[in-house]
């Protein structure tokens, strides 16, 4: 048992380096070609499914490709990171509760006027307004890239960090803390005004809360639920 834990700890840092390098490389490609990427995503002359698949591959590259490659190389199953039935309902409920402060803030600030899963993703409304079969296929692609893999990406990174810095207290979960800060930085949510600071704190609570829930329940489906049904939905 101790030998296995020691091996996982030694592997954690190289695994995190691989994940970070892949993520930054894909982000770099996006930033360097941002105008071309946005033009491609909004071009009505290109079939909507092709545009959705192309943008989904880019999204997967930033959140999903790194953890998938590490899992293949290490022969780690996704179930080993909490994708199991045990405590699934508890995980979903407590992860959803972590989102409540952000919803309250959004309502109070007048930022929420509708609800649509993945409504903030460029192609989602166009998919809903077209052919049913095309729309359904497109939404499955979106759900995998912007939902499942983005949510699960945080889970695997958090697990790897906690292998390096073991959790000694329920609330001092370094993986959850670092992932919360990482989310704020990646999404450019650093608050400088009172309203911005409050929003930033609610986003941190989402990531921190769902990852602490995963650690406590051993189930990651709540994290996936957050990114499928709540993140990008308001």
Short mmCIF file of C-alpha atoms in Angstrom, two decimals:
data_model
loop_
_atom_site.label_atom_id
_atom_site.label_comp_id
_atom_site.label_asym_id
_atom_site.label_seq_id
_atom_site.Cartn_x
_atom_site.Cartn_y
_atom_site.Cartn_z
CA UNK A 1 0.00 0.00 0.00
CA UNK A 2 2.75 2.44 1.03
CA UNK A 3 4.83 1.38 -1.99
CA UNK A 4 1.91 2.12 -4.33
CA UNK A 5 1.32 5.52 -2.69
CA UNK A 6 5.01 6.36 -3.03
CA UNK A 7 4.94 5.41 -6.72
CA UNK A 8 1.88 7.58 -7.34
CA UNK A 9 3.57 10.51 -5.59
CA UNK A 10 6.69 10.15 -7.77
CA UNK A 11 4.56 10.02 -10.90
CA UNK A 12 2.36 12.98 -9.97
CA UNK A 13 4.80 15.78 -10.82
CA UNK A 14 5.78 14.45 -14.29
CA UNK A 15 2.08 13.84 -15.00
CA UNK A 16 1.20 17.42 -14.04
CA UNK A 17 4.02 18.76 -16.21
CA UNK A 18 2.69 16.83 -19.21
CA UNK A 19 -0.84 18.13 -18.61
CA UNK A 20 0.32 21.74 -18.20
CA UNK A 21 2.62 21.65 -21.25
CA UNK A 22 -0.13 20.26 -23.51
CA UNK A 23 -2.68 22.76 -22.17
CA UNK A 24 -0.36 25.74 -22.62
CA UNK A 25 0.68 24.59 -26.11
CA UNK A 26 -2.94 24.40 -27.29
CA UNK A 27 -3.79 27.71 -25.61
CA UNK A 28 -0.78 29.23 -27.35
CA UNK A 29 -2.02 27.97 -30.72
CA UNK A 30 -5.45 29.46 -30.00
CA UNK A 31 -4.07 32.86 -28.94
CA UNK A 32 -1.75 33.02 -31.94
CA UNK A 33 -4.64 32.26 -34.31
CA UNK A 34 -7.56 33.75 -32.37
CA UNK A 35 -9.02 35.79 -35.24
CA UNK A 36 -8.88 32.82 -37.63
CA UNK A 37 -10.41 30.50 -35.05
CA UNK A 38 -13.28 32.88 -34.28
CA UNK A 39 -13.87 33.44 -37.99
CA UNK A 40 -14.04 29.67 -38.54
CA UNK A 41 -16.46 29.18 -35.62
CA UNK A 42 -18.87 31.85 -36.91
CA UNK A 43 -18.65 31.15 -40.66
CA UNK A 44 -22.15 30.14 -41.87
CA UNK A 45 -20.61 28.79 -45.07
CA UNK A 46 -19.05 25.91 -43.11
CA UNK A 47 -21.39 23.16 -41.90
CA UNK A 48 -22.31 23.67 -38.26
CA UNK A 49 -21.22 20.15 -37.25
CA UNK A 50 -17.78 20.67 -38.79
CA UNK A 51 -17.40 23.96 -36.94
CA UNK A 52 -18.61 22.39 -33.69
CA UNK A 53 -16.23 19.44 -34.04
CA UNK A 54 -13.29 21.74 -34.84
CA UNK A 55 -13.90 23.99 -31.84
CA UNK A 56 -14.53 20.93 -29.64
CA UNK A 57 -11.12 19.52 -30.61
CA UNK A 58 -9.52 22.82 -29.59
CA UNK A 59 -11.43 22.80 -26.31
CA UNK A 60 -10.47 19.17 -25.71
CA UNK A 61 -6.85 20.11 -26.31
CA UNK A 62 -6.98 22.63 -23.46
CA UNK A 63 -9.03 20.48 -21.09
CA UNK A 64 -9.00 16.75 -21.71
CA UNK A 65 -6.13 15.79 -24.00
CA UNK A 66 -3.46 16.06 -21.29
CA UNK A 67 -5.31 13.98 -18.72
CA UNK A 68 -6.31 11.43 -21.36
CA UNK A 69 -2.70 10.92 -22.51
CA UNK A 70 -1.50 10.63 -18.91
CA UNK A 71 -4.24 8.11 -18.15
CA UNK A 72 -3.27 6.02 -21.18
CA UNK A 73 0.46 6.15 -20.41
CA UNK A 74 -0.10 5.32 -16.72
CA UNK A 75 -2.87 2.83 -17.50
CA UNK A 76 -5.17 4.66 -15.08
CA UNK A 77 -8.90 4.22 -15.53
CA UNK A 78 -11.26 7.19 -15.23
CA UNK A 79 -13.12 5.16 -12.60
CA UNK A 80 -10.00 5.41 -10.45
CA UNK A 81 -10.58 9.18 -10.35
CA UNK A 82 -14.15 8.88 -9.12
CA UNK A 83 -16.35 8.05 -12.10
CA UNK A 84 -18.30 5.37 -10.26
CA UNK A 85 -21.81 4.80 -8.91
CA UNK A 86 -21.03 4.93 -5.19
CA UNK A 87 -22.08 8.29 -3.67
CA UNK A 88 -23.00 9.69 -7.10
CA UNK A 89 -26.19 11.39 -5.87
CA UNK A 90 -24.44 12.88 -2.83
CA UNK A 91 -21.69 14.17 -5.10
CA UNK A 92 -24.16 15.82 -7.49
CA UNK A 93 -26.15 17.46 -4.68
CA UNK A 94 -23.16 18.94 -2.86
CA UNK A 95 -21.44 20.05 -6.06
CA UNK A 96 -24.64 21.80 -7.15
CA UNK A 97 -24.82 23.53 -3.76
CA UNK A 98 -21.33 24.95 -4.39
CA UNK A 99 -22.81 26.75 -7.40
CA UNK A 100 -25.58 28.47 -5.43
CA UNK A 101 -23.54 31.54 -4.34
CA UNK A 102 -22.67 32.25 -7.99
CA UNK A 103 -26.33 31.99 -9.03
CA UNK A 104 -27.38 34.32 -6.21
CA UNK A 105 -24.69 36.81 -7.25
CA UNK A 106 -25.74 36.60 -10.91
CA UNK A 107 -29.39 37.26 -10.05
CA UNK A 108 -28.53 40.15 -7.72
CA UNK A 109 -26.23 41.72 -10.31
CA UNK A 110 -28.78 41.31 -13.11
CA UNK A 111 -26.46 39.04 -15.08
CA UNK A 112 -28.89 36.11 -15.32
CA UNK A 113 -31.94 36.34 -17.56
CA UNK A 114 -32.15 32.80 -18.97
CA UNK A 115 -30.96 29.22 -18.52
CA UNK A 116 -29.59 27.01 -21.29
CA UNK A 117 -26.91 24.35 -20.81
CA UNK A 118 -23.88 25.42 -22.89
CA UNK A 119 -25.71 28.58 -23.90
CA UNK A 120 -22.41 30.50 -23.73
CA UNK A 121 -20.78 28.17 -26.27
CA UNK A 122 -20.78 29.90 -29.67
CA UNK A 123 -22.49 27.19 -31.72
CA UNK A 124 -25.16 26.04 -29.22
CA UNK A 125 -28.05 28.33 -30.19
CA UNK A 126 -27.41 27.81 -33.90
CA UNK A 127 -27.54 24.05 -33.33
CA UNK A 128 -30.87 24.34 -31.50
CA UNK A 129 -32.35 26.42 -34.30
CA UNK A 130 -31.61 23.92 -37.06
CA UNK A 131 -32.21 20.28 -37.96
CA UNK A 132 -33.00 18.11 -34.92
CA UNK A 133 -30.55 15.31 -35.74
CA UNK A 134 -27.74 17.76 -36.48
CA UNK A 135 -28.54 19.73 -33.33
CA UNK A 136 -28.58 16.60 -31.17
CA UNK A 137 -25.25 15.39 -32.59
CA UNK A 138 -23.72 18.81 -32.12
CA UNK A 139 -24.92 19.06 -28.54
CA UNK A 140 -23.42 15.65 -27.72
CA UNK A 141 -20.07 16.89 -29.02
CA UNK A 142 -20.39 20.09 -26.97
CA UNK A 143 -21.40 18.14 -23.85
CA UNK A 144 -18.32 15.95 -24.15
CA UNK A 145 -15.82 18.76 -24.76
CA UNK A 146 -17.19 21.64 -22.67
CA UNK A 147 -18.99 19.47 -20.13
CA UNK A 148 -17.53 16.07 -19.35
CA UNK A 149 -13.87 16.68 -20.11
CA UNK A 150 -13.65 20.22 -18.74
CA UNK A 151 -15.18 19.14 -15.45
CA UNK A 152 -13.21 15.91 -15.21
CA UNK A 153 -10.00 17.74 -16.12
CA UNK A 154 -10.14 19.57 -12.79
CA UNK A 155 -10.71 16.28 -10.97
CA UNK A 156 -7.60 14.58 -12.37
CA UNK A 157 -5.39 17.65 -11.85
CA UNK A 158 -6.68 17.97 -8.28
CA UNK A 159 -5.97 14.29 -7.60
CA UNK A 160 -2.42 14.63 -8.95
CA UNK A 161 -1.73 17.72 -6.83
CA UNK A 162 -3.05 15.94 -3.75
CA UNK A 163 -0.68 13.05 -4.43
CA UNK A 164 2.17 15.57 -4.20
CA UNK A 165 0.70 17.48 -1.24
CA UNK A 166 -1.51 15.02 0.69
CA UNK A 167 -4.71 16.35 2.24
CA UNK A 168 -4.23 16.45 6.01
CA UNK A 169 -7.34 18.50 6.80
CA UNK A 170 -10.72 18.34 5.10
CA UNK A 171 -10.78 22.07 4.28
CA UNK A 172 -7.09 22.47 3.44
CA UNK A 173 -7.28 20.68 0.12
CA UNK A 174 -4.37 22.04 -1.92
CA UNK A 175 -5.56 20.44 -5.14
CA UNK A 176 -8.93 22.16 -4.83
CA UNK A 177 -7.33 25.48 -3.85
CA UNK A 178 -4.83 25.48 -6.73
CA UNK A 179 -7.50 24.43 -9.25
CA UNK A 180 -9.79 27.22 -8.02
CA UNK A 181 -7.04 29.81 -8.55
CA UNK A 182 -6.16 28.24 -11.91
CA UNK A 183 -9.79 28.54 -13.08
CA UNK A 184 -9.91 32.24 -12.14
CA UNK A 185 -6.67 32.95 -14.02
CA UNK A 186 -7.56 30.94 -17.15
CA UNK A 187 -11.01 32.51 -17.46
CA UNK A 188 -9.74 36.02 -16.69
CA UNK A 189 -11.98 36.48 -13.66
CA UNK A 190 -9.55 38.43 -11.48
CA UNK A 191 -11.76 40.97 -9.73
CA UNK A 192 -10.61 44.58 -9.22
CA UNK A 193 -13.99 46.16 -8.40
CA UNK A 194 -16.13 45.09 -5.40
CA UNK A 195 -18.56 43.36 -7.78
CA UNK A 196 -15.70 41.68 -9.64
CA UNK A 197 -14.14 40.45 -6.41
CA UNK A 198 -17.43 38.94 -5.27
CA UNK A 199 -17.90 37.17 -8.61
CA UNK A 200 -14.32 35.89 -8.45
CA UNK A 201 -14.93 34.49 -4.96
CA UNK A 202 -18.13 32.72 -6.08
CA UNK A 203 -16.23 31.10 -8.98
CA UNK A 204 -13.54 29.95 -6.56
CA UNK A 205 -16.25 28.47 -4.32
CA UNK A 206 -17.62 26.48 -7.29
CA UNK A 207 -14.29 24.84 -8.14
CA UNK A 208 -13.09 24.45 -4.57
CA UNK A 209 -16.47 23.16 -3.37
CA UNK A 210 -16.93 20.57 -6.10
CA UNK A 211 -13.37 19.23 -5.71
CA UNK A 212 -13.60 19.00 -1.91
CA UNK A 213 -16.88 17.16 -2.46
CA UNK A 214 -15.14 14.76 -4.82
CA UNK A 215 -12.38 14.15 -2.27
CA UNK A 216 -14.88 13.53 0.52
CA UNK A 217 -17.31 11.33 -1.43
CA UNK A 218 -14.81 9.64 -3.74
CA UNK A 219 -17.20 10.39 -6.60
CA UNK A 220 -16.49 12.75 -9.51
CA UNK A 221 -19.89 12.78 -11.23
CA UNK A 222 -20.90 15.92 -9.34
CA UNK A 223 -18.00 17.79 -10.96
CA UNK A 224 -19.14 16.61 -14.39
CA UNK A 225 -22.73 17.62 -13.52
CA UNK A 226 -21.60 21.17 -12.72
CA UNK A 227 -19.96 21.62 -16.12
CA UNK A 228 -22.76 19.95 -18.07
CA UNK A 229 -25.77 21.63 -16.47
CA UNK A 230 -24.54 24.80 -14.74
CA UNK A 231 -21.26 26.16 -16.11
CA UNK A 232 -21.88 28.21 -19.30
CA UNK A 233 -25.66 27.84 -18.74
CA UNK A 234 -26.68 31.19 -17.21
#
